[in-house]
Amino acid sequence: MLKIGNQTFESHFLLGTGKFPDFKIQKQAVEVSKANILTFALRRMNVFQPDQPNFLEMLDVDKYTLLPNTAGASTAEEAIRTAHLAKSSGLCDMVKVEIIGDARTLLPDPLETYKACEVLLEEGFIVLPYISDDLVLAKRLEVLGVHAVMPGVSPIGSGQGILNPTQLQLIIETINIPVIVDAGIGSPADAALAMSLGADGILLNTAVSGAKDPVKMANAMRLAIQAGRLGYEAGRIDKRENAVPSSPVEGLSVSE
Amino acid sequence: MLKIGNQTFESHFLLGTGKFPDFKIQKQAVEVSKANILTFALRRMNVFQPDQPNFLEMLDVDKYTLLPNTAGASTAEEAIRTAHLAKSSGLCDMVKVEIIGDARTLLPDPLETYKACEVLLEEGFIVLPYISDDLVLAKRLEVLGVHAVMPGVSPIGSGQGILNPTQLQLIIETINIPVIVDAGIGSPADAALAMSLGADGILLNTAVSGAKDPVKMANAMRLAIQAGRLGYEAGRIDKRENAVPSSPVEGLSVSE
Amino acid sequence: MLKIGNQTFESHFLLGTGKFPDFKIQKQAVEVSKANILTFALRRMNVFQPDQPNFLEMLDVDKYTLLPNTAGASTAEEAIRTAHLAKSSGLCDMVKVEIIGDARTLLPDPLETYKACEVLLEEGFIVLPYISDDLVLAKRLEVLGVHAVMPGVSPIGSGQGILNPTQLQLIIETINIPVIVDAGIGSPADAALAMSLGADGILLNTAVSGAKDPVKMANAMRLAIQAGRLGYEAGRIDKRENAVPSSPVEGLSVSE
Amino acid sequence: MLKIGNQTFESHFLLGTGKFPDFKIQKQAVEVSKANILTFALRRMNVFQPDQPNFLEMLDVDKYTLLPNTAGASTAEEAIRTAHLAKSSGLCDMVKVEIIGDARTLLPDPLETYKACEVLLEEGFIVLPYISDDLVLAKRLEVLGVHAVMPGVSPIGSGQGILNPTQLQLIIETINIPVIVDAGIGSPADAALAMSLGADGILLNTAVSGAKDPVKMANAMRLAIQAGRLGYEAGRIDKRENAVPSSPVEGLSVSE
């Protein structure tokens, strides 16, 4: 169960809707994923041009919670403006604050992100900032009142996986709001690892939409997220330096 | 589907039966795992003392293929003797050759393992050797005729996970018999990673039996193995150095 | 050569002066290190109690540039106050801004650090902030005018080494002011790695003062930093997936 | 000090002589490296065609111990034949047994290597086998009587560095003959790491000869090997999960 603000979601899987080969595959992937929350870039939507085809028409939107992001913003001001448009469209009160500070890596700007969250929280939004894996920034945002943090684990779409699992784990252990891993996941193993460390959710986009078979990958990711979560709950064995025989070693050897 | 010799198995999950807290939990974990193949140390079994309680009595053994191992052997001769006992008990023609060459790490002896495989193959056994992640040893064993190789990825029971994924992947890419990861897996993420790299199966014991909740962990591992396999089939995205936006970047920014 | 502001230093090694077993070992380690810049926590110094013994008395302070840090500060205000004390003591115009936002990990607070740097730069200080490995924060601080950034690579004194070399390299490639690795280095190999990636300097303290033989370790670190720098300049070979024979393979084999 | 058989060497750096841009750079790199032992592929040498130019003519060979390898061999028989040629040339009694079992990765064949070592030891050679990082193979070879083991840490010339430092460390801790890291080192940081873990020597070739500036890289590697060795002797700090302040935290904060 994933709780954001006062909403509760069955699935720990959040799916981004960008860059699928076509609407049909997108729709199938969304269904197979069993995701409850779908994200999209507001500026990619034709919400402002209602005569254009739109991916939302393909989906039964009542079944999903929509989480627009502010992709394209590079300042707090731009992000806030985008969030206002989202709200006025009636789509949602939830917003993923995404303010990019570096074009090559698409890594987020901590200072602008903090400012935008401050304003949007005052205005009553449910705010989920995309951040680096900076522990103290996550703490400061928690104190500010954001509803979840969304640390990236490697650059968006790079598929490099979790470059610093130790740091991700520190964030998870330290803060009490949901930690939703955003950006960088490449394979089901990465997703399982994040969840095994105790993450509350995973947002995926390119890793699914860019796979050779996006629908099958959506299924793989769904299972991996579930597996990682169960593994976290089941309590893994400690890592040990030396071997631990799985067969009792006392007693006579058959060979003796 | 996992093919070993001329047998085919639905599940890619092989479960070791050692060291569960009690027979009941062992039985539940076995059922939840949906494993088709169960391994056990022959010398741990009371096959030779039929008046003693025995884990096989708890299980519907007709549902499972039994894979005894030669744990306790440190020479080819000892391993061969153990395999003969297994055969004469009528339990199976399949044997996991496990010949330990170092007490602290329980790492296998490549020379004795090769010798034992040579003899047992001539005698008609289905032979699955436990080996290090030595690529050329795996190739030599394939040429010799073994039915699968079982590379360890870190010391048995250590839960350190896959210390050298590059090397595991080399083995998987190079040889044409099944590669079943044996020893070292600690978490569902490790299992998903091995399967994502193209492994044909995973043998787990301590990671399940030693978990705080072994039955839940058996379930987590089952899902992780499935997720990794699907991910492998679905074709993951390439790793890239730089970011790849998940939202199209062409067109005007909302903020403009 | 390391350039900070308009000063130039021969050595890329900055040495912290805390926690040596005794003043004599400290002095020897400082000399062996050939460091030009020594850091210390202002609040540890007895600068305000001139009757107390003081490590500076042991050293020929004219040979070294002193870099006081603001350790102990958890807000911009506290850090600024400490910097003012440093200046009024006449010790230096250079300050390492260190504002801790988490007691367990001693990781820095990006928001307070940015604020303190803003004020101290206006006041004419040479400012070197201790930061996480957040790329965009580093860029923002560069724009603000700081004279170097000092990213930590794992928690202070933890000796975990460079948890995320990819991220460190991104910072080095992206910004044009010196990048001095601060916090987390445990062994000469870590120091050599940071320098090989193109870092401009390394600040060490616990890795030297806490070694079994601090003087020998100071020497090891000095050589490692030099080796890493030379390696960076010499241009390492690319990493390749497959092997590249070091002996020409054309021509007849001796064995043929 | 590196002891092999009854010989003692000042330097822990062994340099391969293949593939330098030209003889002059090769000579300079050799001198700068301060290596005492030079390796070369016998089949590359013109030892059998004395009218051909030869790299040995460029060097003062009395200053160096020559370590020919059996590169090009894929069976014990071939390697033994090459070793005999080396001996009859009067160059040396020392031989690096290199028997390749996979063309793509140039990884060694453990079975043929063991066989060749057995024969060559009986014939009185000083034998240094190139092996994978298989711990038990290393132990078996030690028992057989080889004078050092030379584990690869990633494929020859790949520059991938130490793919499995844990395994390398196990070998170093377990056996009592010299462990000389062979193959895979890419940067001074890799060399420092191997030596920090306690390796007795490093054999480099492509990492030096293929660098943009081979002479400078030879120097970098020399320093890195020295740094790693000193670091090993100096006794590094333990790795800790949490931070350890380098400044004493007791006492009043300056800011209070």
mmCIF file with all atom_site columns, C-alpha atoms in Angstrom, chain D residues 15-153:
data_model
loop_
_atom_site.group_PDB
_atom_site.id
_atom_site.type_symbol
_atom_site.label_atom_id
_atom_site.label_alt_id
_atom_site.label_comp_id
_atom_site.label_asym_id
_atom_site.label_entity_id
_atom_site.label_seq_id
_atom_site.pdbx_PDB_ins_code
_atom_site.Cartn_x
_atom_site.Cartn_y
_atom_site.Cartn_z
_atom_site.occupancy
_atom_site.B_iso_or_equiv
_atom_site.pdbx_formal_charge
_atom_site.auth_seq_id
_atom_site.auth_comp_id
_atom_site.auth_asym_id
_atom_site.auth_atom_id
_atom_site.pdbx_PDB_model_num
ATOM 1   C CA . LEU D 1 15  ? 55.970 -4.380  -17.050 1.00 0.00 ? 15  LEU D CA 1
ATOM 2   C CA . GLY D 1 16  ? 54.925 -6.077  -20.262 1.00 0.00 ? 16  GLY D CA 1
ATOM 3   C CA . THR D 1 17  ? 56.744 -4.941  -23.341 1.00 0.00 ? 17  THR D CA 1
ATOM 4   C CA . GLY D 1 18  ? 54.118 -5.421  -26.050 1.00 0.00 ? 18  GLY D CA 1
ATOM 5   C CA . LYS D 1 19  ? 52.527 -2.825  -28.298 1.00 0.00 ? 19  LYS D CA 1
ATOM 6   C CA . PHE D 1 20  ? 54.352 0.355   -27.417 1.00 0.00 ? 20  PHE D CA 1
ATOM 7   C CA . PRO D 1 21  ? 54.160 3.008   -30.147 1.00 0.00 ? 21  PRO D CA 1
ATOM 8   C CA . ASP D 1 22  ? 57.891 2.641   -30.788 1.00 0.00 ? 22  ASP D CA 1
ATOM 9   C CA . PHE D 1 23  ? 61.081 1.258   -29.232 1.00 0.00 ? 23  PHE D CA 1
ATOM 10  C CA . LYS D 1 24  ? 62.110 4.629   -27.877 1.00 0.00 ? 24  LYS D CA 1
ATOM 11  C CA . ILE D 1 25  ? 58.911 5.182   -25.924 1.00 0.00 ? 25  ILE D CA 1
ATOM 12  C CA . GLN D 1 26  ? 59.088 1.597   -24.774 1.00 0.00 ? 26  GLN D CA 1
ATOM 13  C CA . LYS D 1 27  ? 62.580 2.147   -23.450 1.00 0.00 ? 27  LYS D CA 1
ATOM 14  C CA . GLN D 1 28  ? 61.635 5.346   -21.645 1.00 0.00 ? 28  GLN D CA 1
ATOM 15  C CA . ALA D 1 29  ? 58.557 3.755   -20.114 1.00 0.00 ? 29  ALA D CA 1
ATOM 16  C CA . VAL D 1 30  ? 60.602 0.814   -18.912 1.00 0.00 ? 30  VAL D CA 1
ATOM 17  C CA . GLU D 1 31  ? 63.104 3.147   -17.282 1.00 0.00 ? 31  GLU D CA 1
ATOM 18  C CA . VAL D 1 32  ? 60.519 5.390   -15.674 1.00 0.00 ? 32  VAL D CA 1
ATOM 19  C CA . SER D 1 33  ? 58.577 2.388   -14.345 1.00 0.00 ? 33  SER D CA 1
ATOM 20  C CA . LYS D 1 34  ? 61.564 1.238   -12.294 1.00 0.00 ? 34  LYS D CA 1
ATOM 21  C CA . ALA D 1 35  ? 60.283 -2.281  -12.942 1.00 0.00 ? 35  ALA D CA 1
ATOM 22  C CA . ASN D 1 36  ? 62.762 -5.080  -12.283 1.00 0.00 ? 36  ASN D CA 1
ATOM 23  C CA . ILE D 1 37  ? 60.905 -7.726  -14.245 1.00 0.00 ? 37  ILE D CA 1
ATOM 24  C CA . LEU D 1 38  ? 59.933 -7.384  -17.900 1.00 0.00 ? 38  LEU D CA 1
ATOM 25  C CA . THR D 1 39  ? 57.554 -9.774  -19.587 1.00 0.00 ? 39  THR D CA 1
ATOM 26  C CA . PHE D 1 40  ? 57.194 -10.527 -23.250 1.00 0.00 ? 40  PHE D CA 1
ATOM 27  C CA . ALA D 1 41  ? 55.590 -13.105 -25.475 1.00 0.00 ? 41  ALA D CA 1
ATOM 28  C CA . LEU D 1 42  ? 58.238 -15.527 -26.658 1.00 0.00 ? 42  LEU D CA 1
ATOM 29  C CA . ARG D 1 43  ? 56.595 -15.883 -30.014 1.00 0.00 ? 43  ARG D CA 1
ATOM 30  C CA . ARG D 1 44  ? 56.742 -12.124 -30.509 1.00 0.00 ? 44  ARG D CA 1
ATOM 31  C CA . MET D 1 45  ? 60.470 -12.054 -29.909 1.00 0.00 ? 45  MET D CA 1
ATOM 32  C CA . ASN D 1 46  ? 62.910 -12.491 -32.691 1.00 0.00 ? 46  ASN D CA 1
ATOM 33  C CA . VAL D 1 47  ? 65.007 -14.682 -30.484 1.00 0.00 ? 47  VAL D CA 1
ATOM 34  C CA . PHE D 1 48  ? 64.892 -17.271 -33.208 1.00 0.00 ? 48  PHE D CA 1
ATOM 35  C CA . GLN D 1 49  ? 65.746 -14.806 -35.969 1.00 0.00 ? 49  GLN D CA 1
ATOM 36  C CA . PRO D 1 50  ? 68.817 -13.027 -34.658 1.00 0.00 ? 50  PRO D CA 1
ATOM 37  C CA . ASP D 1 51  ? 69.105 -10.875 -37.766 1.00 0.00 ? 51  ASP D CA 1
ATOM 38  C CA . GLN D 1 52  ? 65.884 -9.017  -36.915 1.00 0.00 ? 52  GLN D CA 1
ATOM 39  C CA . PRO D 1 53  ? 65.706 -5.857  -34.768 1.00 0.00 ? 53  PRO D CA 1
ATOM 40  C CA . ASN D 1 54  ? 64.677 -6.666  -31.264 1.00 0.00 ? 54  ASN D CA 1
ATOM 41  C CA . PHE D 1 55  ? 63.469 -4.691  -28.326 1.00 0.00 ? 55  PHE D CA 1
ATOM 42  C CA . LEU D 1 56  ? 66.028 -6.302  -26.062 1.00 0.00 ? 56  LEU D CA 1
ATOM 43  C CA . GLU D 1 57  ? 68.768 -4.528  -27.940 1.00 0.00 ? 57  GLU D CA 1
ATOM 44  C CA . MET D 1 58  ? 67.352 -1.237  -26.807 1.00 0.00 ? 58  MET D CA 1
ATOM 45  C CA . LEU D 1 59  ? 67.517 -2.183  -23.160 1.00 0.00 ? 59  LEU D CA 1
ATOM 46  C CA . ASP D 1 60  ? 70.346 -2.883  -20.807 1.00 0.00 ? 60  ASP D CA 1
ATOM 47  C CA . VAL D 1 61  ? 69.105 -6.414  -20.265 1.00 0.00 ? 61  VAL D CA 1
ATOM 48  C CA . ASP D 1 62  ? 71.496 -7.105  -17.453 1.00 0.00 ? 62  ASP D CA 1
ATOM 49  C CA . LYS D 1 63  ? 69.467 -4.719  -15.341 1.00 0.00 ? 63  LYS D CA 1
ATOM 50  C CA . TYR D 1 64  ? 66.228 -6.641  -15.773 1.00 0.00 ? 64  TYR D CA 1
ATOM 51  C CA . THR D 1 65  ? 64.890 -10.071 -15.071 1.00 0.00 ? 65  THR D CA 1
ATOM 52  C CA . LEU D 1 66  ? 63.091 -11.341 -18.132 1.00 0.00 ? 66  LEU D CA 1
ATOM 53  C CA . LEU D 1 67  ? 59.838 -13.199 -17.716 1.00 0.00 ? 67  LEU D CA 1
ATOM 54  C CA . PRO D 1 68  ? 58.746 -14.732 -21.018 1.00 0.00 ? 68  PRO D CA 1
ATOM 55  C CA . ASN D 1 69  ? 55.143 -15.848 -21.302 1.00 0.00 ? 69  ASN D CA 1
ATOM 56  C CA . THR D 1 70  ? 53.621 -18.612 -23.343 1.00 0.00 ? 70  THR D CA 1
ATOM 57  C CA . ALA D 1 71  ? 50.995 -16.421 -25.021 1.00 0.00 ? 71  ALA D CA 1
ATOM 58  C CA . GLY D 1 72  ? 49.648 -18.164 -28.074 1.00 0.00 ? 72  GLY D CA 1
ATOM 59  C CA . ALA D 1 73  ? 49.363 -21.513 -26.318 1.00 0.00 ? 73  ALA D CA 1
ATOM 60  C CA . SER D 1 74  ? 45.979 -23.082 -25.899 1.00 0.00 ? 74  SER D CA 1
ATOM 61  C CA . THR D 1 75  ? 47.114 -26.417 -24.482 1.00 0.00 ? 75  THR D CA 1
ATOM 62  C CA . ALA D 1 76  ? 49.601 -27.543 -21.856 1.00 0.00 ? 76  ALA D CA 1
ATOM 63  C CA . GLU D 1 77  ? 51.657 -29.172 -24.578 1.00 0.00 ? 77  GLU D CA 1
ATOM 64  C CA . GLU D 1 78  ? 52.040 -25.921 -26.513 1.00 0.00 ? 78  GLU D CA 1
ATOM 65  C CA . ALA D 1 79  ? 52.930 -23.975 -23.401 1.00 0.00 ? 79  ALA D CA 1
ATOM 66  C CA . ILE D 1 80  ? 55.548 -26.508 -22.391 1.00 0.00 ? 80  ILE D CA 1
ATOM 67  C CA . ARG D 1 81  ? 57.088 -26.410 -25.846 1.00 0.00 ? 81  ARG D CA 1
ATOM 68  C CA . THR D 1 82  ? 57.305 -22.616 -25.689 1.00 0.00 ? 82  THR D CA 1
ATOM 69  C CA . ALA D 1 83  ? 58.903 -22.761 -22.259 1.00 0.00 ? 83  ALA D CA 1
ATOM 70  C CA . HIS D 1 84  ? 61.525 -25.161 -23.570 1.00 0.00 ? 84  HIS D CA 1
ATOM 71  C CA . LEU D 1 85  ? 62.393 -22.735 -26.346 1.00 0.00 ? 85  LEU D CA 1
ATOM 72  C CA . ALA D 1 86  ? 62.784 -19.964 -23.794 1.00 0.00 ? 86  ALA D CA 1
ATOM 73  C CA . LYS D 1 87  ? 65.124 -22.044 -21.718 1.00 0.00 ? 87  LYS D CA 1
ATOM 74  C CA . SER D 1 88  ? 67.219 -23.154 -24.651 1.00 0.00 ? 88  SER D CA 1
ATOM 75  C CA . SER D 1 89  ? 67.628 -19.508 -25.684 1.00 0.00 ? 89  SER D CA 1
ATOM 76  C CA . GLY D 1 90  ? 69.359 -19.015 -22.353 1.00 0.00 ? 90  GLY D CA 1
ATOM 77  C CA . LEU D 1 91  ? 67.153 -16.063 -21.506 1.00 0.00 ? 91  LEU D CA 1
ATOM 78  C CA . CYS D 1 92  ? 65.684 -17.277 -18.295 1.00 0.00 ? 92  CYS D CA 1
ATOM 79  C CA . ASP D 1 93  ? 64.451 -20.105 -16.102 1.00 0.00 ? 93  ASP D CA 1
ATOM 80  C CA . MET D 1 94  ? 61.351 -18.210 -15.138 1.00 0.00 ? 94  MET D CA 1
ATOM 81  C CA . VAL D 1 95  ? 58.195 -18.578 -17.194 1.00 0.00 ? 95  VAL D CA 1
ATOM 82  C CA . LYS D 1 96  ? 54.708 -17.150 -17.071 1.00 0.00 ? 96  LYS D CA 1
ATOM 83  C CA . VAL D 1 97  ? 52.366 -19.966 -18.054 1.00 0.00 ? 97  VAL D CA 1
ATOM 84  C CA . GLU D 1 98  ? 49.618 -18.397 -20.136 1.00 0.00 ? 98  GLU D CA 1
ATOM 85  C CA . ILE D 1 99  ? 47.224 -20.843 -21.744 1.00 0.00 ? 99  ILE D CA 1
ATOM 86  C CA . ILE D 1 100 ? 44.184 -19.222 -23.289 1.00 0.00 ? 100 ILE D CA 1
ATOM 87  C CA . GLY D 1 101 ? 40.867 -21.045 -23.344 1.00 0.00 ? 101 GLY D CA 1
ATOM 88  C CA . ASP D 1 102 ? 38.590 -18.412 -24.876 1.00 0.00 ? 102 ASP D CA 1
ATOM 89  C CA . ALA D 1 103 ? 39.480 -16.237 -27.822 1.00 0.00 ? 103 ALA D CA 1
ATOM 90  C CA . ARG D 1 104 ? 37.120 -13.357 -27.072 1.00 0.00 ? 104 ARG D CA 1
ATOM 91  C CA . THR D 1 105 ? 38.103 -12.828 -23.458 1.00 0.00 ? 105 THR D CA 1
ATOM 92  C CA . LEU D 1 106 ? 41.597 -14.382 -23.489 1.00 0.00 ? 106 LEU D CA 1
ATOM 93  C CA . LEU D 1 107 ? 40.713 -16.020 -20.182 1.00 0.00 ? 107 LEU D CA 1
ATOM 94  C CA . PRO D 1 108 ? 42.975 -18.867 -19.077 1.00 0.00 ? 108 PRO D CA 1
ATOM 95  C CA . ASP D 1 109 ? 42.259 -22.584 -19.076 1.00 0.00 ? 109 ASP D CA 1
ATOM 96  C CA . PRO D 1 110 ? 42.526 -23.872 -15.496 1.00 0.00 ? 110 PRO D CA 1
ATOM 97  C CA . LEU D 1 111 ? 42.958 -27.521 -16.432 1.00 0.00 ? 111 LEU D CA 1
ATOM 98  C CA . GLU D 1 112 ? 45.676 -27.068 -19.040 1.00 0.00 ? 112 GLU D CA 1
ATOM 99  C CA . THR D 1 113 ? 47.405 -24.503 -16.862 1.00 0.00 ? 113 THR D CA 1
ATOM 100 C CA . TYR D 1 114 ? 47.560 -26.917 -13.966 1.00 0.00 ? 114 TYR D CA 1
ATOM 101 C CA . LYS D 1 115 ? 48.964 -29.656 -16.226 1.00 0.00 ? 115 LYS D CA 1
ATOM 102 C CA . ALA D 1 116 ? 51.630 -27.399 -17.721 1.00 0.00 ? 116 ALA D CA 1
ATOM 103 C CA . CYS D 1 117 ? 52.704 -26.161 -14.291 1.00 0.00 ? 117 CYS D CA 1
ATOM 104 C CA . GLU D 1 118 ? 53.042 -29.727 -13.070 1.00 0.00 ? 118 GLU D CA 1
ATOM 105 C CA . VAL D 1 119 ? 55.440 -30.629 -15.886 1.00 0.00 ? 119 VAL D CA 1
ATOM 106 C CA . LEU D 1 120 ? 57.439 -27.402 -15.821 1.00 0.00 ? 120 LEU D CA 1
ATOM 107 C CA . LEU D 1 121 ? 57.928 -27.534 -12.056 1.00 0.00 ? 121 LEU D CA 1
ATOM 108 C CA . GLU D 1 122 ? 59.307 -31.053 -12.387 1.00 0.00 ? 122 GLU D CA 1
ATOM 109 C CA . GLU D 1 123 ? 61.709 -29.741 -14.985 1.00 0.00 ? 123 GLU D CA 1
ATOM 110 C CA . GLY D 1 124 ? 62.986 -27.106 -12.584 1.00 0.00 ? 124 GLY D CA 1
ATOM 111 C CA . PHE D 1 125 ? 61.374 -23.980 -13.981 1.00 0.00 ? 125 PHE D CA 1
ATOM 112 C CA . ILE D 1 126 ? 60.344 -21.035 -11.845 1.00 0.00 ? 126 ILE D CA 1
ATOM 113 C CA . VAL D 1 127 ? 56.636 -21.103 -12.720 1.00 0.00 ? 127 VAL D CA 1
ATOM 114 C CA . LEU D 1 128 ? 54.150 -18.220 -12.537 1.00 0.00 ? 128 LEU D CA 1
ATOM 115 C CA . PRO D 1 129 ? 50.762 -19.216 -13.935 1.00 0.00 ? 129 PRO D CA 1
ATOM 116 C CA . TYR D 1 130 ? 48.223 -16.717 -15.275 1.00 0.00 ? 130 TYR D CA 1
ATOM 117 C CA . ILE D 1 131 ? 44.873 -17.791 -13.790 1.00 0.00 ? 131 ILE D CA 1
ATOM 118 C CA . SER D 1 132 ? 41.354 -16.577 -13.243 1.00 0.00 ? 132 SER D CA 1
ATOM 119 C CA . ASP D 1 133 ? 40.448 -15.354 -9.759  1.00 0.00 ? 133 ASP D CA 1
ATOM 120 C CA . ASP D 1 134 ? 39.465 -18.903 -8.744  1.00 0.00 ? 134 ASP D CA 1
ATOM 121 C CA . LEU D 1 135 ? 40.521 -19.292 -5.114  1.00 0.00 ? 135 LEU D CA 1
ATOM 122 C CA . VAL D 1 136 ? 40.752 -23.068 -5.026  1.00 0.00 ? 136 VAL D CA 1
ATOM 123 C CA . LEU D 1 137 ? 42.754 -23.235 -8.234  1.00 0.00 ? 137 LEU D CA 1
ATOM 124 C CA . ALA D 1 138 ? 45.214 -20.811 -6.627  1.00 0.00 ? 138 ALA D CA 1
ATOM 125 C CA . LYS D 1 139 ? 45.416 -23.052 -3.564  1.00 0.00 ? 139 LYS D CA 1
ATOM 126 C CA . ARG D 1 140 ? 45.946 -26.176 -5.654  1.00 0.00 ? 140 ARG D CA 1
ATOM 127 C CA . LEU D 1 141 ? 48.715 -24.482 -7.603  1.00 0.00 ? 141 LEU D CA 1
ATOM 128 C CA . GLU D 1 142 ? 50.355 -23.355 -4.385  1.00 0.00 ? 142 GLU D CA 1
ATOM 129 C CA . VAL D 1 143 ? 50.334 -26.947 -3.134  1.00 0.00 ? 143 VAL D CA 1
ATOM 130 C CA . LEU D 1 144 ? 51.750 -28.066 -6.476  1.00 0.00 ? 144 LEU D CA 1
ATOM 131 C CA . GLY D 1 145 ? 54.663 -25.719 -5.906  1.00 0.00 ? 145 GLY D CA 1
ATOM 132 C CA . VAL D 1 146 ? 54.285 -22.773 -8.277  1.00 0.00 ? 146 VAL D CA 1
ATOM 133 C CA . HIS D 1 147 ? 56.301 -19.706 -7.271  1.00 0.00 ? 147 HIS D CA 1
ATOM 134 C CA . ALA D 1 148 ? 53.517 -17.135 -7.610  1.00 0.00 ? 148 ALA D CA 1
ATOM 135 C CA . VAL D 1 149 ? 50.007 -16.947 -9.007  1.00 0.00 ? 149 VAL D CA 1
ATOM 136 C CA . MET D 1 150 ? 48.963 -14.271 -11.470 1.00 0.00 ? 150 MET D CA 1
ATOM 137 C CA . PRO D 1 151 ? 45.192 -13.824 -11.329 1.00 0.00 ? 151 PRO D CA 1
ATOM 138 C CA . GLY D 1 152 ? 43.518 -11.693 -13.948 1.00 0.00 ? 152 GLY D CA 1
ATOM 139 C CA . VAL D 1 153 ? 41.018 -9.188  -12.606 1.00 0.00 ? 153 VAL D CA 1
#
